[in-house]
Amino acid sequence: MKLQNRILLILVLTFVCAFSILEYTQFQNTKKNVLESMRQEAKNIRSLLMSTRRIYHQQFLDSEIPLNEKTLGFLPAHALSRISEDFKNWTDYPLSFNNVSERPRNPGNAADALENEAIEFFRKNRKSTERFVPYESKEGEEFYHFSTPIYTEKYCIKCHGRLESAPLPVRKLYTEAFDYKVGELRGIMSIKLPASRVNTLAWQHFKVDFLIQLLSFLFLFFILNWLLRHYITKPLATLDTGLQNIGAGEYTQPLESLNGELSTIDGSFEQMAAKLSEREEELKAKSNQQTAINTILEIAQRNIPVEEQLKSILDTLLSNIWLHAQARGAIYLVKEGSRALTLTVQEGYADEILKSCATVPFGECLCGRAAETGTVIFADSLDERHNITYDGIKPHGHYCVPIKSEHQVLGVLNLYMNEGHKRDKNHEEYLIAVTNAIAALLERNRQRKSIEESRDRFDLALKGADLGTWDWDLVTGKVVFNERWAGMLGYDLDEIEPNLEAWKRLIHPDDLSFVEKVLNDHLEGKTAFYATEHRMRSKSGEWVWILDTGKVFERDRNGRPLRAVGTYLDITERKNMEERLKTISLTDDLTGLYNRRGFFTLAAHQIKVSYRQKRGIYLLYADLDNLKEINDTYGHNEGDYAITDFSQILKASYRASDVVARLGGDEFAVIPVGREGDVLEKVIERLQRGIEEFNKKSSRVYKLSVSTGVALYDPASPCSLDDLVVEADKMMYREKRRKKEIKKEIK
């Protein structure tokens, strides 16, 4: 799928999710607003009823109408239940209202179970002025109950005070509802409203809002789509093309102009490409240096004349595409006892050059200047220094590199370059390393000294590449190492025994079997080269990562290896960087525990081990209680402190070998490696004690609490890691629900 289509798909999914969430939220808000409107309506009805009740009550008292069974119905408190019943004859709206009491004088004012709950609520919550709760009728219909307290007022005491102080008609008619005091709760105003109206009105509002917001979302979607294509998708596609070019090694390909904020990336991208190009060139240089040295070591083992060895080396250089050299070049050697260069081997020389450049005095032309000064001479064209020429000579440049042994010039390597070729530091370092190797080769062939002396000269060639060497005689079993090989491990050369067993003893036990297999495969002719990355113990006891490469250069008639030569390169820094990157990707930044990715990586391994060993393991799933309340009440910084505090308790409760991780938010997981069931219970108890001790000593404004769940992985009935986590999670939530039920019972 193209980048643009992926972004468009993500945009569509984001819009759909956002729109769905918005509409759901809007519907809930609309429903909430309608409910609040209904609540306000109930408050208005209550205000009307209470004001009517009070005025008519006082009017009844002020008019001194005699109170008897016939006039009793004029009292608002008695008439209100009858008014509520008659109200149903005037409207289809199933609303009911009444003033009720737990000690009514009129049976029509007796509180039902729901109203008694409200009376009890106001008795316990004197400051509350209203109560609005949903309930379901006996018929299964949903209603909302709105209630407000009715407190005894001063004028009420006349009829509801002490029995002996009440008017005679009241004493004759009633035996209930006496002994009230001013301000005492006497009952409630009860209003019951149907819940069906809430959903009806909410849905009507929702349909209108849905259409408006849908059109707005579509318009916004098309605008964002255009903006994304213009300012993000197109620039990202440009960046993708640039990254593909970098992946293909095309570091010089410029980016198209980027739009908007991404326009600042142009320069940074060019700088990154330039740095990558430089780094790749450096890596190529190192690789080419090591390859060239290995090749020269192989050539040096051949029982052929020195001219043939030099010709093979020259052919190797000219075939190296990385150098960008023409298929022309030569190696000159210093004529013994003179200050002149003699053409020894060449490739692609014209007849005129073969004649005029057969002998070149020191200081003459470019090659002579390199021999004279002992430095690299570079030319990007036929300049005034190129004083040996002929008619029809084609434009070109040169690298003339002196072949030196210590301070003595032994010859010059001459390569032809295309005109305009730019001088390259990596190329020069590579050619210097090659000429150093050639110098060592010349010294060995000229002087025919012992293997140790010859190896000293090869060390000069390897010095620039920072490589150690080894030479293994498989017939005698003797292995000759150079000083750099020993120095990589902190040893002096005389501290290393010259045999294979000494080498094996230094290899990390976990790497030895693999290294031996790779080496044996090469000795048996199954691979062209021997190459491994493994750890070796240094003199200080530290482990050093080594890139070990080599090749068998001599075999007998039956193909049995007789001699192998190779190199060593210290790659510890690269390995450490890889390990640091791996650790960062598996660790939670806040707590230092494993993150979700680290947990699933290590837990999957433990499950495999458990299955292989037929031994069960446990997974402990822990959830920090009340983290949301801590965040909402004290802030997210305090929430982070709660998480880190609990992480420290976990670290103290478990071993370093156990897998302890924070999966995200307030969720943690632990696999106690090698724990048995009875031991696991003790560890859980230790965890709870750790929390209790922390809460006793802590100055935090809250107390830590955790819910845990445990699941067993049984090799006899294996399951996936995901299923194991789900099971532990269920156990944890079962405990969390149990805590809530206990808390509710306590309340």
CSV table of C-alpha atoms in Angstrom, one decimal, residues 470 472-475 500 503-504 515-531 550-556 558-565:
chain,number,residue,atom,x,y,z
A,470,TRP,CA,47.2,-15.3,13.2
A,472,TRP,CA,48.2,-21.5,11.9
A,473,ASP,CA,50.4,-24.4,10.8
A,474,LEU,CA,48.0,-27.4,11.0
A,475,VAL,CA,50.7,-29.9,10.6
A,500,LEU,CA,45.1,-23.6,19.3
A,503,TRP,CA,43.1,-19.6,21.8
A,504,LYS,CA,40.1,-21.8,22.7
A,515,VAL,CA,33.1,-21.0,16.7
A,516,GLU,CA,34.4,-24.5,16.4
A,517,LYS,CA,31.6,-25.5,14.1
A,518,VAL,CA,32.3,-22.6,11.7
A,519,LEU,CA,36.0,-23.2,11.8
A,520,ASN,CA,35.6,-27.0,11.1
A,521,ASP,CA,33.2,-26.3,8.3
A,522,HIS,CA,35.8,-24.1,6.6
A,523,LEU,CA,38.6,-26.6,7.3
A,524,GLU,CA,36.5,-29.3,5.6
A,525,GLY,CA,36.0,-27.1,2.6
A,526,LYS,CA,32.3,-26.4,3.1
A,527,THR,CA,32.8,-22.6,3.1
A,528,ALA,CA,35.1,-20.2,1.2
A,529,PHE,CA,36.1,-18.2,4.3
A,530,TYR,CA,36.1,-18.6,8.1
A,531,ALA,CA,34.3,-15.7,9.8
A,550,GLY,CA,40.6,-16.3,8.0
A,551,LYS,CA,41.2,-18.7,5.1
A,552,VAL,CA,43.0,-21.9,4.4
A,553,PHE,CA,45.8,-21.0,1.9
A,554,GLU,CA,47.5,-24.4,1.6
A,555,ARG,CA,46.1,-28.0,1.3
A,556,ASP,CA,47.8,-31.3,0.4
A,558,ASN,CA,44.0,-35.0,-0.6
A,559,GLY,CA,42.5,-31.6,0.3
A,560,ARG,CA,43.6,-31.7,3.9
A,561,PRO,CA,44.4,-28.2,5.3
A,562,LEU,CA,48.0,-27.5,5.9
A,563,ARG,CA,48.1,-23.8,6.7
A,564,ALA,CA,45.5,-21.0,7.5
A,565,VAL,CA,46.0,-17.3,8.0
